[in-house]
């Protein structure tokens, strides 16, 4: 998609929010946005994937438990530009949000953007994961598979979606990946052979770190699910500056 178009122009003050893993069991993000939309919103909001813990556009039974968050995002999209990069927990979203915000499926990522003379690649983060993951992620995104899941769930009176929700709710979102810097250095070397960029930004890994590798910068965004942090874009003397913020407390660093 984006590879054949002009890069998106980032706007100062844009928010980048990743890995919220919202569900009816975890509603901090809903309350944050409910308060935020009462005041001045940023000029852009980038939802960097896994905003929902379980949301499949081709499985309506997964939409209903998330209805109030879906409706809130749609209301906010009337007032500010929103770009939603699908993750591995939320996909097929064009059916839900496509007429109101730009939805970027996995196959169209990275989404390229520019700011302060820098070319920036945006991705949920689940790239270069191996053949097994590619097969799995293609399978779960298959509309037919999702429709079958939805029919079985309806036949089971919601038991399948409810089980998946409970299973996800037990997961611990905050963890450290051993040798993450080394792994990301190798990953950036491969990605630089495929794409041209000065800065790569993703989520998915929940590590909240920043590295510089041989002239390119890498940012793994904070996972909102861990400590309710997100990132704000500012203009620095040498280009873009990404400041971490905690909901309700303003810019932290």
PDB file of N, CA and C in Angstrom, residues 30-135:
ATOM      1  N   UNK A  30      -9.384   3.002  27.981  1.00  0.00           N
ATOM      2  CA  UNK A  30     -10.686   3.601  27.680  1.00  0.00           C
ATOM      3  C   UNK A  30     -10.891   4.854  28.529  1.00  0.00           C
ATOM      4  N   UNK A  31     -10.583   4.763  29.811  1.00  0.00           N
ATOM      5  CA  UNK A  31     -10.759   5.925  30.692  1.00  0.00           C
ATOM      6  C   UNK A  31      -9.819   7.061  30.297  1.00  0.00           C
ATOM      7  N   UNK A  32      -8.590   6.712  29.899  1.00  0.00           N
ATOM      8  CA  UNK A  32      -7.631   7.729  29.452  1.00  0.00           C
ATOM      9  C   UNK A  32      -8.156   8.483  28.236  1.00  0.00           C
ATOM     10  N   UNK A  33      -8.607   7.747  27.212  1.00  0.00           N
ATOM     11  CA  UNK A  33      -9.112   8.400  26.009  1.00  0.00           C
ATOM     12  C   UNK A  33     -10.400   9.161  26.262  1.00  0.00           C
ATOM     13  N   UNK A  34     -11.218   8.648  27.155  1.00  0.00           N
ATOM     14  CA  UNK A  34     -12.459   9.336  27.489  1.00  0.00           C
ATOM     15  C   UNK A  34     -12.157  10.713  28.063  1.00  0.00           C
ATOM     16  N   UNK A  35     -11.146  10.796  28.923  1.00  0.00           N
ATOM     17  CA  UNK A  35     -10.733  12.095  29.469  1.00  0.00           C
ATOM     18  C   UNK A  35     -10.048  12.951  28.414  1.00  0.00           C
ATOM     19  N   UNK A  36      -9.175  12.316  27.590  1.00  0.00           N
ATOM     20  CA  UNK A  36      -8.410  13.062  26.591  1.00  0.00           C
ATOM     21  C   UNK A  36      -9.320  13.738  25.571  1.00  0.00           C
ATOM     22  N   UNK A  37     -10.386  13.062  25.168  1.00  0.00           N
ATOM     23  CA  UNK A  37     -11.242  13.622  24.117  1.00  0.00           C
ATOM     24  C   UNK A  37     -12.113  14.772  24.609  1.00  0.00           C
ATOM     25  N   UNK A  38     -12.082  15.020  25.919  1.00  0.00           N
ATOM     26  CA  UNK A  38     -12.806  16.181  26.449  1.00  0.00           C
ATOM     27  C   UNK A  38     -12.038  17.476  26.221  1.00  0.00           C
ATOM     28  N   UNK A  39     -10.732  17.358  25.961  1.00  0.00           N
ATOM     29  CA  UNK A  39      -9.895  18.535  25.754  1.00  0.00           C
ATOM     30  C   UNK A  39      -9.346  18.595  24.346  1.00  0.00           C
ATOM     31  N   UNK A  40      -8.154  19.203  24.213  1.00  0.00           N
ATOM     32  CA  UNK A  40      -7.505  19.315  22.913  1.00  0.00           C
ATOM     33  C   UNK A  40      -6.796  18.002  22.596  1.00  0.00           C
ATOM     34  N   UNK A  41      -7.100  17.458  21.447  1.00  0.00           N
ATOM     35  CA  UNK A  41      -6.458  16.229  21.014  1.00  0.00           C
ATOM     36  C   UNK A  41      -5.212  16.547  20.178  1.00  0.00           C
ATOM     37  N   UNK A  42      -4.278  15.614  20.075  1.00  0.00           N
ATOM     38  CA  UNK A  42      -3.108  15.845  19.221  1.00  0.00           C
ATOM     39  C   UNK A  42      -3.515  15.885  17.754  1.00  0.00           C
ATOM     40  N   UNK A  43      -2.650  16.405  16.881  1.00  0.00           N
ATOM     41  CA  UNK A  43      -3.003  16.486  15.456  1.00  0.00           C
ATOM     42  C   UNK A  43      -3.063  15.126  14.778  1.00  0.00           C
ATOM     43  N   UNK A  44      -2.365  14.138  15.328  1.00  0.00           N
ATOM     44  CA  UNK A  44      -2.376  12.771  14.795  1.00  0.00           C
ATOM     45  C   UNK A  44      -2.271  11.788  15.955  1.00  0.00           C
ATOM     46  N   UNK A  45      -2.895  10.645  15.775  1.00  0.00           N
ATOM     47  CA  UNK A  45      -2.725   9.539  16.700  1.00  0.00           C
ATOM     48  C   UNK A  45      -2.381   8.299  15.876  1.00  0.00           C
ATOM     49  N   UNK A  46      -1.241   7.700  16.174  1.00  0.00           N
ATOM     50  CA  UNK A  46      -0.840   6.461  15.530  1.00  0.00           C
ATOM     51  C   UNK A  46      -1.074   5.312  16.515  1.00  0.00           C
ATOM     52  N   UNK A  47      -1.967   4.430  16.152  1.00  0.00           N
ATOM     53  CA  UNK A  47      -2.230   3.230  16.935  1.00  0.00           C
ATOM     54  C   UNK A  47      -1.363   2.130  16.328  1.00  0.00           C
ATOM     55  N   UNK A  48      -0.369   1.682  17.091  1.00  0.00           N
ATOM     56  CA  UNK A  48       0.708   0.877  16.528  1.00  0.00           C
ATOM     57  C   UNK A  48       0.501  -0.631  16.666  1.00  0.00           C
ATOM     58  N   UNK A  49      -0.728  -1.037  16.832  1.00  0.00           N
ATOM     59  CA  UNK A  49      -1.039  -2.459  16.839  1.00  0.00           C
ATOM     60  C   UNK A  49      -1.208  -3.046  18.225  1.00  0.00           C
ATOM     61  N   UNK A  50      -1.992  -4.120  18.297  1.00  0.00           N
ATOM     62  CA  UNK A  50      -2.354  -4.767  19.566  1.00  0.00           C
ATOM     63  C   UNK A  50      -2.975  -3.761  20.529  1.00  0.00           C
ATOM     64  N   UNK A  51      -3.739  -2.826  19.976  1.00  0.00           N
ATOM     65  CA  UNK A  51      -4.512  -1.909  20.812  1.00  0.00           C
ATOM     66  C   UNK A  51      -5.597  -2.712  21.533  1.00  0.00           C
ATOM     67  N   UNK A  52      -6.142  -3.687  20.847  1.00  0.00           N
ATOM     68  CA  UNK A  52      -7.117  -4.600  21.445  1.00  0.00           C
ATOM     69  C   UNK A  52      -6.443  -5.942  21.712  1.00  0.00           C
ATOM     70  N   UNK A  53      -6.906  -6.607  22.732  1.00  0.00           N
ATOM     71  CA  UNK A  53      -6.389  -7.936  23.039  1.00  0.00           C
ATOM     72  C   UNK A  53      -6.956  -8.987  22.103  1.00  0.00           C
ATOM     73  N   UNK A  54      -8.156  -8.701  21.567  1.00  0.00           N
ATOM     74  CA  UNK A  54      -8.816  -9.677  20.696  1.00  0.00           C
ATOM     75  C   UNK A  54      -9.857  -8.943  19.861  1.00  0.00           C
ATOM     76  N   UNK A  55      -9.502  -8.627  18.615  1.00  0.00           N
ATOM     77  CA  UNK A  55     -10.432  -7.933  17.729  1.00  0.00           C
ATOM     78  C   UNK A  55     -10.158  -8.365  16.296  1.00  0.00           C
ATOM     79  N   UNK A  56     -11.074  -9.163  15.740  1.00  0.00           N
ATOM     80  CA  UNK A  56     -10.949  -9.656  14.377  1.00  0.00           C
ATOM     81  C   UNK A  56     -12.116  -9.085  13.573  1.00  0.00           C
ATOM     82  N   UNK A  57     -11.816  -8.302  12.556  1.00  0.00           N
ATOM     83  CA  UNK A  57     -12.872  -7.641  11.795  1.00  0.00           C
ATOM     84  C   UNK A  57     -13.830  -8.589  11.119  1.00  0.00           C
ATOM     85  N   UNK A  58     -13.370  -9.803  10.804  1.00  0.00           N
ATOM     86  CA  UNK A  58     -14.235 -10.767  10.134  1.00  0.00           C
ATOM     87  C   UNK A  58     -14.929 -11.712  11.113  1.00  0.00           C
ATOM     88  N   UNK A  59     -14.801 -11.452  12.396  1.00  0.00           N
ATOM     89  CA  UNK A  59     -15.485 -12.245  13.428  1.00  0.00           C
ATOM     90  C   UNK A  59     -16.294 -11.289  14.294  1.00  0.00           C
ATOM     91  N   UNK A  60     -17.544 -10.999  13.921  1.00  0.00           N
ATOM     92  CA  UNK A  60     -18.355 -10.018  14.649  1.00  0.00           C
ATOM     93  C   UNK A  60     -18.464 -10.287  16.144  1.00  0.00           C
ATOM     94  N   UNK A  61     -18.396 -11.553  16.547  1.00  0.00           N
ATOM     95  CA  UNK A  61     -18.502 -11.858  17.978  1.00  0.00           C
ATOM     96  C   UNK A  61     -17.321 -11.304  18.768  1.00  0.00           C
ATOM     97  N   UNK A  62     -16.200 -11.027  18.085  1.00  0.00           N
ATOM     98  CA  UNK A  62     -15.069 -10.415  18.772  1.00  0.00           C
ATOM     99  C   UNK A  62     -15.226  -8.902  18.876  1.00  0.00           C
ATOM    100  N   UNK A  63     -16.132  -8.337  18.099  1.00  0.00           N
ATOM    101  CA  UNK A  63     -16.323  -6.887  18.107  1.00  0.00           C
ATOM    102  C   UNK A  63     -17.204  -6.459  19.276  1.00  0.00           C
ATOM    103  N   UNK A  64     -18.237  -7.216  19.546  1.00  0.00           N
ATOM    104  CA  UNK A  64     -19.205  -6.803  20.565  1.00  0.00           C
ATOM    105  C   UNK A  64     -18.597  -6.577  21.947  1.00  0.00           C
ATOM    106  N   UNK A  65     -17.696  -7.440  22.443  1.00  0.00           N
ATOM    107  CA  UNK A  65     -17.097  -7.166  23.759  1.00  0.00           C
ATOM    108  C   UNK A  65     -16.262  -5.888  23.786  1.00  0.00           C
ATOM    109  N   UNK A  66     -15.866  -5.412  22.597  1.00  0.00           N
ATOM    110  CA  UNK A  66     -15.030  -4.211  22.494  1.00  0.00           C
ATOM    111  C   UNK A  66     -15.802  -2.997  21.999  1.00  0.00           C
ATOM    112  N   UNK A  67     -17.121  -3.105  21.980  1.00  0.00           N
ATOM    113  CA  UNK A  67     -17.939  -2.103  21.318  1.00  0.00           C
ATOM    114  C   UNK A  67     -17.710  -0.697  21.852  1.00  0.00           C
ATOM    115  N   UNK A  68     -17.625  -0.521  23.161  1.00  0.00           N
ATOM    116  CA  UNK A  68     -17.521   0.854  23.674  1.00  0.00           C
ATOM    117  C   UNK A  68     -16.178   1.482  23.303  1.00  0.00           C
ATOM    118  N   UNK A  69     -15.112   0.677  23.234  1.00  0.00           N
ATOM    119  CA  UNK A  69     -13.822   1.217  22.807  1.00  0.00           C
ATOM    120  C   UNK A  69     -13.837   1.518  21.314  1.00  0.00           C
ATOM    121  N   UNK A  70     -14.415   0.635  20.530  1.00  0.00           N
ATOM    122  CA  UNK A  70     -14.541   0.883  19.088  1.00  0.00           C
ATOM    123  C   UNK A  70     -15.297   2.191  18.848  1.00  0.00           C
ATOM    124  N   UNK A  71     -16.409   2.365  19.536  1.00  0.00           N
ATOM    125  CA  UNK A  71     -17.218   3.580  19.350  1.00  0.00           C
ATOM    126  C   UNK A  71     -16.453   4.827  19.780  1.00  0.00           C
ATOM    127  N   UNK A  72     -15.664   4.729  20.861  1.00  0.00           N
ATOM    128  CA  UNK A  72     -14.889   5.882  21.317  1.00  0.00           C
ATOM    129  C   UNK A  72     -13.821   6.252  20.292  1.00  0.00           C
ATOM    130  N   UNK A  73     -13.129   5.276  19.738  1.00  0.00           N
ATOM    131  CA  UNK A  73     -12.132   5.567  18.707  1.00  0.00           C
ATOM    132  C   UNK A  73     -12.774   6.204  17.484  1.00  0.00           C
ATOM    133  N   UNK A  74     -13.953   5.742  17.125  1.00  0.00           N
ATOM    134  CA  UNK A  74     -14.649   6.340  15.986  1.00  0.00           C
ATOM    135  C   UNK A  74     -15.034   7.789  16.274  1.00  0.00           C
ATOM    136  N   UNK A  75     -15.443   8.076  17.494  1.00  0.00           N
ATOM    137  CA  UNK A  75     -15.772   9.469  17.853  1.00  0.00           C
ATOM    138  C   UNK A  75     -14.522  10.350  17.789  1.00  0.00           C
ATOM    139  N   UNK A  76     -13.418   9.853  18.319  1.00  0.00           N
ATOM    140  CA  UNK A  76     -12.176  10.629  18.313  1.00  0.00           C
ATOM    141  C   UNK A  76     -11.695  10.862  16.884  1.00  0.00           C
ATOM    142  N   UNK A  77     -11.913   9.892  16.009  1.00  0.00           N
ATOM    143  CA  UNK A  77     -11.461  10.017  14.627  1.00  0.00           C
ATOM    144  C   UNK A  77     -12.167  11.143  13.877  1.00  0.00           C
ATOM    145  N   UNK A  78     -13.267  11.638  14.412  1.00  0.00           N
ATOM    146  CA  UNK A  78     -13.948  12.783  13.796  1.00  0.00           C
ATOM    147  C   UNK A  78     -13.181  14.081  14.040  1.00  0.00           C
ATOM    148  N   UNK A  79     -12.304  14.057  15.070  1.00  0.00           N
ATOM    149  CA  UNK A  79     -11.653  15.295  15.492  1.00  0.00           C
ATOM    150  C   UNK A  79     -10.157  15.337  15.208  1.00  0.00           C
ATOM    151  N   UNK A  80      -9.556  14.200  14.937  1.00  0.00           N
ATOM    152  CA  UNK A  80      -8.121  14.187  14.673  1.00  0.00           C
ATOM    153  C   UNK A  80      -7.798  13.059  13.700  1.00  0.00           C
ATOM    154  N   UNK A  81      -6.671  13.177  13.036  1.00  0.00           N
ATOM    155  CA  UNK A  81      -6.245  12.149  12.090  1.00  0.00           C
ATOM    156  C   UNK A  81      -5.762  10.921  12.871  1.00  0.00           C
ATOM    157  N   UNK A  82      -6.294   9.770  12.525  1.00  0.00           N
ATOM    158  CA  UNK A  82      -5.903   8.531  13.194  1.00  0.00           C
ATOM    159  C   UNK A  82      -5.424   7.528  12.146  1.00  0.00           C
ATOM    160  N   UNK A  83      -4.299   6.904  12.436  1.00  0.00           N
ATOM    161  CA  UNK A  83      -3.731   5.875  11.565  1.00  0.00           C
ATOM    162  C   UNK A  83      -3.514   4.634  12.419  1.00  0.00           C
ATOM    163  N   UNK A  84      -4.098   3.532  11.987  1.00  0.00           N
ATOM    164  CA  UNK A  84      -4.104   2.298  12.780  1.00  0.00           C
ATOM    165  C   UNK A  84      -3.293   1.234  12.043  1.00  0.00           C
ATOM    166  N   UNK A  85      -2.134   0.882  12.593  1.00  0.00           N
ATOM    167  CA  UNK A  85      -1.335  -0.216  12.063  1.00  0.00           C
ATOM    168  C   UNK A  85      -1.783  -1.499  12.755  1.00  0.00           C
ATOM    169  N   UNK A  86      -2.283  -2.433  11.977  1.00  0.00           N
ATOM    170  CA  UNK A  86      -2.788  -3.664  12.578  1.00  0.00           C
ATOM    171  C   UNK A  86      -1.667  -4.449  13.250  1.00  0.00           C
ATOM    172  N   UNK A  87      -2.024  -5.135  14.346  1.00  0.00           N
ATOM    173  CA  UNK A  87      -1.078  -5.978  15.050  1.00  0.00           C
ATOM    174  C   UNK A  87      -1.428  -7.444  14.878  1.00  0.00           C
ATOM    175  N   UNK A  88      -0.914  -8.260  15.763  1.00  0.00           N
ATOM    176  CA  UNK A  88      -1.224  -9.690  15.694  1.00  0.00           C
ATOM    177  C   UNK A  88      -2.407 -10.065  16.578  1.00  0.00           C
ATOM    178  N   UNK A  89      -2.905  -9.101  17.365  1.00  0.00           N
ATOM    179  CA  UNK A  89      -4.116  -9.332  18.162  1.00  0.00           C
ATOM    180  C   UNK A  89      -5.328  -8.613  17.578  1.00  0.00           C
ATOM    181  N   UNK A  90      -5.095  -7.679  16.649  1.00  0.00           N
ATOM    182  CA  UNK A  90      -6.200  -6.906  16.062  1.00  0.00           C
ATOM    183  C   UNK A  90      -5.947  -6.728  14.563  1.00  0.00           C
ATOM    184  N   UNK A  91      -6.825  -7.291  13.758  1.00  0.00           N
ATOM    185  CA  UNK A  91      -6.628  -7.253  12.309  1.00  0.00           C
ATOM    186  C   UNK A  91      -7.975  -7.420  11.606  1.00  0.00           C
ATOM    187  N   UNK A  92      -7.958  -7.221  10.277  1.00  0.00           N
ATOM    188  CA  UNK A  92      -9.213  -7.193   9.530  1.00  0.00           C
ATOM    189  C   UNK A  92     -10.034  -5.972   9.892  1.00  0.00           C
ATOM    190  N   UNK A  93      -9.346  -4.886  10.243  1.00  0.00           N
ATOM    191  CA  UNK A  93     -10.022  -3.740  10.854  1.00  0.00           C
ATOM    192  C   UNK A  93     -10.634  -2.772   9.852  1.00  0.00           C
ATOM    193  N   UNK A  94     -10.351  -2.955   8.578  1.00  0.00           N
ATOM    194  CA  UNK A  94     -10.960  -2.042   7.590  1.00  0.00           C
ATOM    195  C   UNK A  94     -12.473  -2.118   7.644  1.00  0.00           C
ATOM    196  N   UNK A  95     -13.013  -3.279   7.951  1.00  0.00           N
ATOM    197  CA  UNK A  95     -14.467  -3.429   8.068  1.00  0.00           C
ATOM    198  C   UNK A  95     -15.027  -2.593   9.206  1.00  0.00           C
ATOM    199  N   UNK A  96     -14.197  -2.324  10.205  1.00  0.00           N
ATOM    200  CA  UNK A  96     -14.664  -1.596  11.392  1.00  0.00           C
ATOM    201  C   UNK A  96     -14.354  -0.106  11.289  1.00  0.00           C
ATOM    202  N   UNK A  97     -13.122   0.227  10.907  1.00  0.00           N
ATOM    203  CA  UNK A  97     -12.658   1.613  10.959  1.00  0.00           C
ATOM    204  C   UNK A  97     -12.340   2.216   9.592  1.00  0.00           C
ATOM    205  N   UNK A  98     -12.347   1.412   8.547  1.00  0.00           N
ATOM    206  CA  UNK A  98     -11.764   1.818   7.277  1.00  0.00           C
ATOM    207  C   UNK A  98     -12.291   3.090   6.658  1.00  0.00           C
ATOM    208  N   UNK A  99     -13.533   3.434   6.889  1.00  0.00           N
ATOM    209  CA  UNK A  99     -14.066   4.649   6.285  1.00  0.00           C
ATOM    210  C   UNK A  99     -13.750   5.896   7.110  1.00  0.00           C
ATOM    211  N   UNK A 100     -13.234   5.696   8.329  1.00  0.00           N
ATOM    212  CA  UNK A 100     -13.020   6.826   9.237  1.00  0.00           C
ATOM    213  C   UNK A 100     -11.558   7.085   9.562  1.00  0.00           C
ATOM    214  N   UNK A 101     -10.693   6.087   9.346  1.00  0.00           N
ATOM    215  CA  UNK A 101      -9.275   6.280   9.604  1.00  0.00           C
ATOM    216  C   UNK A 101      -8.481   5.392   8.649  1.00  0.00           C
ATOM    217  N   UNK A 102      -7.207   5.691   8.514  1.00  0.00           N
ATOM    218  CA  UNK A 102      -6.362   4.873   7.664  1.00  0.00           C
ATOM    219  C   UNK A 102      -5.971   3.611   8.427  1.00  0.00           C
ATOM    220  N   UNK A 103      -6.354   2.467   7.899  1.00  0.00           N
ATOM    221  CA  UNK A 103      -5.985   1.184   8.490  1.00  0.00           C
ATOM    222  C   UNK A 103      -4.870   0.579   7.637  1.00  0.00           C
ATOM    223  N   UNK A 104      -3.767   0.209   8.281  1.00  0.00           N
ATOM    224  CA  UNK A 104      -2.608  -0.320   7.569  1.00  0.00           C
ATOM    225  C   UNK A 104      -2.437  -1.789   7.951  1.00  0.00           C
ATOM    226  N   UNK A 105      -2.828  -2.709   7.061  1.00  0.00           N
ATOM    227  CA  UNK A 105      -2.673  -4.137   7.376  1.00  0.00           C
ATOM    228  C   UNK A 105      -1.199  -4.528   7.403  1.00  0.00           C
ATOM    229  N   UNK A 106      -0.935  -5.696   7.913  1.00  0.00           N
ATOM    230  CA  UNK A 106       0.450  -6.143   8.069  1.00  0.00           C
ATOM    231  C   UNK A 106       1.194  -6.174   6.740  1.00  0.00           C
ATOM    232  N   UNK A 107       0.534  -6.611   5.668  1.00  0.00           N
ATOM    233  CA  UNK A 107       1.233  -6.742   4.392  1.00  0.00           C
ATOM    234  C   UNK A 107       1.662  -5.391   3.838  1.00  0.00           C
ATOM    235  N   UNK A 108       1.058  -4.292   4.305  1.00  0.00           N
ATOM    236  CA  UNK A 108       1.389  -2.950   3.825  1.00  0.00           C
ATOM    237  C   UNK A 108       2.343  -2.221   4.768  1.00  0.00           C
ATOM    238  N   UNK A 109       2.825  -2.876   5.769  1.00  0.00           N
ATOM    239  CA  UNK A 109       3.807  -2.303   6.684  1.00  0.00           C
ATOM    240  C   UNK A 109       5.208  -2.727   6.256  1.00  0.00           C
ATOM    241  N   UNK A 110       6.225  -1.889   6.466  1.00  0.00           N
ATOM    242  CA  UNK A 110       6.185  -0.643   7.217  1.00  0.00           C
ATOM    243  C   UNK A 110       5.472   0.482   6.461  1.00  0.00           C
ATOM    244  N   UNK A 111       4.870   1.330   7.244  1.00  0.00           N
ATOM    245  CA  UNK A 111       4.312   2.576   6.739  1.00  0.00           C
ATOM    246  C   UNK A 111       5.427   3.611   6.820  1.00  0.00           C
ATOM    247  N   UNK A 112       5.740   4.252   5.706  1.00  0.00           N
ATOM    248  CA  UNK A 112       6.829   5.225   5.711  1.00  0.00           C
ATOM    249  C   UNK A 112       6.286   6.629   5.971  1.00  0.00           C
ATOM    250  N   UNK A 113       7.073   7.386   6.719  1.00  0.00           N
ATOM    251  CA  UNK A 113       6.681   8.742   7.106  1.00  0.00           C
ATOM    252  C   UNK A 113       7.917   9.629   7.093  1.00  0.00           C
ATOM    253  N   UNK A 114       7.691  10.931   7.085  1.00  0.00           N
ATOM    254  CA  UNK A 114       8.801  11.886   7.129  1.00  0.00           C
ATOM    255  C   UNK A 114       8.554  12.915   8.221  1.00  0.00           C
ATOM    256  N   UNK A 115       9.659  13.383   8.791  1.00  0.00           N
ATOM    257  CA  UNK A 115       9.591  14.461   9.777  1.00  0.00           C
ATOM    258  C   UNK A 115      11.010  14.980   9.988  1.00  0.00           C
ATOM    259  N   UNK A 116      11.171  16.289   9.916  1.00  0.00           N
ATOM    260  CA  UNK A 116      12.473  16.897  10.176  1.00  0.00           C
ATOM    261  C   UNK A 116      13.584  16.367   9.297  1.00  0.00           C
ATOM    262  N   UNK A 117      13.244  16.050   8.038  1.00  0.00           N
ATOM    263  CA  UNK A 117      14.242  15.566   7.106  1.00  0.00           C
ATOM    264  C   UNK A 117      14.606  14.107   7.274  1.00  0.00           C
ATOM    265  N   UNK A 118      13.923  13.389   8.157  1.00  0.00           N
ATOM    266  CA  UNK A 118      14.195  11.979   8.396  1.00  0.00           C
ATOM    267  C   UNK A 118      13.113  11.101   7.762  1.00  0.00           C
ATOM    268  N   UNK A 119      13.534   9.961   7.242  1.00  0.00           N
ATOM    269  CA  UNK A 119      12.601   8.967   6.697  1.00  0.00           C
ATOM    270  C   UNK A 119      12.384   7.907   7.780  1.00  0.00           C
ATOM    271  N   UNK A 120      11.136   7.750   8.186  1.00  0.00           N
ATOM    272  CA  UNK A 120      10.789   6.939   9.344  1.00  0.00           C
ATOM    273  C   UNK A 120       9.914   5.771   8.906  1.00  0.00           C
ATOM    274  N   UNK A 121      10.278   4.582   9.345  1.00  0.00           N
ATOM    275  CA  UNK A 121       9.512   3.371   9.050  1.00  0.00           C
ATOM    276  C   UNK A 121       8.719   2.978  10.290  1.00  0.00           C
ATOM    277  N   UNK A 122       7.413   2.798  10.120  1.00  0.00           N
ATOM    278  CA  UNK A 122       6.525   2.427  11.216  1.00  0.00           C
ATOM    279  C   UNK A 122       5.991   1.024  10.963  1.00  0.00           C
ATOM    280  N   UNK A 123       6.075   0.179  11.981  1.00  0.00           N
ATOM    281  CA  UNK A 123       5.623  -1.214  11.850  1.00  0.00           C
ATOM    282  C   UNK A 123       5.124  -1.667  13.219  1.00  0.00           C
ATOM    283  N   UNK A 124       4.132  -2.551  13.218  1.00  0.00           N
ATOM    284  CA  UNK A 124       3.737  -3.108  14.515  1.00  0.00           C
ATOM    285  C   UNK A 124       4.922  -3.804  15.169  1.00  0.00           C
ATOM    286  N   UNK A 125       5.715  -4.528  14.375  1.00  0.00           N
ATOM    287  CA  UNK A 125       6.914  -5.155  14.916  1.00  0.00           C
ATOM    288  C   UNK A 125       7.048  -6.632  14.635  1.00  0.00           C
ATOM    289  N   UNK A 126       5.972  -7.289  14.248  1.00  0.00           N
ATOM    290  CA  UNK A 126       6.047  -8.744  14.014  1.00  0.00           C
ATOM    291  C   UNK A 126       6.503  -9.032  12.588  1.00  0.00           C
ATOM    292  N   UNK A 127       7.766  -8.753  12.347  1.00  0.00           N
ATOM    293  CA  UNK A 127       8.387  -8.960  11.046  1.00  0.00           C
ATOM    294  C   UNK A 127       9.654  -9.776  11.260  1.00  0.00           C
ATOM    295  N   UNK A 128      10.039 -10.567  10.261  1.00  0.00           N
ATOM    296  CA  UNK A 128      11.209 -11.447  10.354  1.00  0.00           C
ATOM    297  C   UNK A 128      11.069 -12.417  11.525  1.00  0.00           C
ATOM    298  N   UNK A 129       9.906 -13.046  11.611  1.00  0.00           N
ATOM    299  CA  UNK A 129       9.613 -13.947  12.721  1.00  0.00           C
ATOM    300  C   UNK A 129       9.757 -15.425  12.350  1.00  0.00           C
ATOM    301  N   UNK A 130      10.098 -15.701  11.108  1.00  0.00           N
ATOM    302  CA  UNK A 130      10.288 -17.089  10.708  1.00  0.00           C
ATOM    303  C   UNK A 130       9.096 -17.657   9.954  1.00  0.00           C
ATOM    304  N   UNK A 131       9.335 -18.789   9.285  1.00  0.00           N
ATOM    305  CA  UNK A 131       8.311 -19.401   8.441  1.00  0.00           C
ATOM    306  C   UNK A 131       7.101 -19.843   9.245  1.00  0.00           C
ATOM    307  N   UNK A 132       7.340 -20.423  10.424  1.00  0.00           N
ATOM    308  CA  UNK A 132       6.233 -20.884  11.254  1.00  0.00           C
ATOM    309  C   UNK A 132       5.290 -19.754  11.622  1.00  0.00           C
ATOM    310  N   UNK A 133       5.863 -18.606  11.994  1.00  0.00           N
ATOM    311  CA  UNK A 133       5.022 -17.460  12.350  1.00  0.00           C
ATOM    312  C   UNK A 133       4.273 -16.938  11.129  1.00  0.00           C
ATOM    313  N   UNK A 134       4.941 -16.905   9.986  1.00  0.00           N
ATOM    314  CA  UNK A 134       4.285 -16.419   8.771  1.00  0.00           C
ATOM    315  C   UNK A 134       3.079 -17.290   8.422  1.00  0.00           C
ATOM    316  N   UNK A 135       3.216 -18.588   8.577  1.00  0.00           N
ATOM    317  CA  UNK A 135       2.088 -19.484   8.309  1.00  0.00           C
ATOM    318  C   UNK A 135       0.957 -19.221   9.301  1.00  0.00           C
TER     319      UNK A 135
END
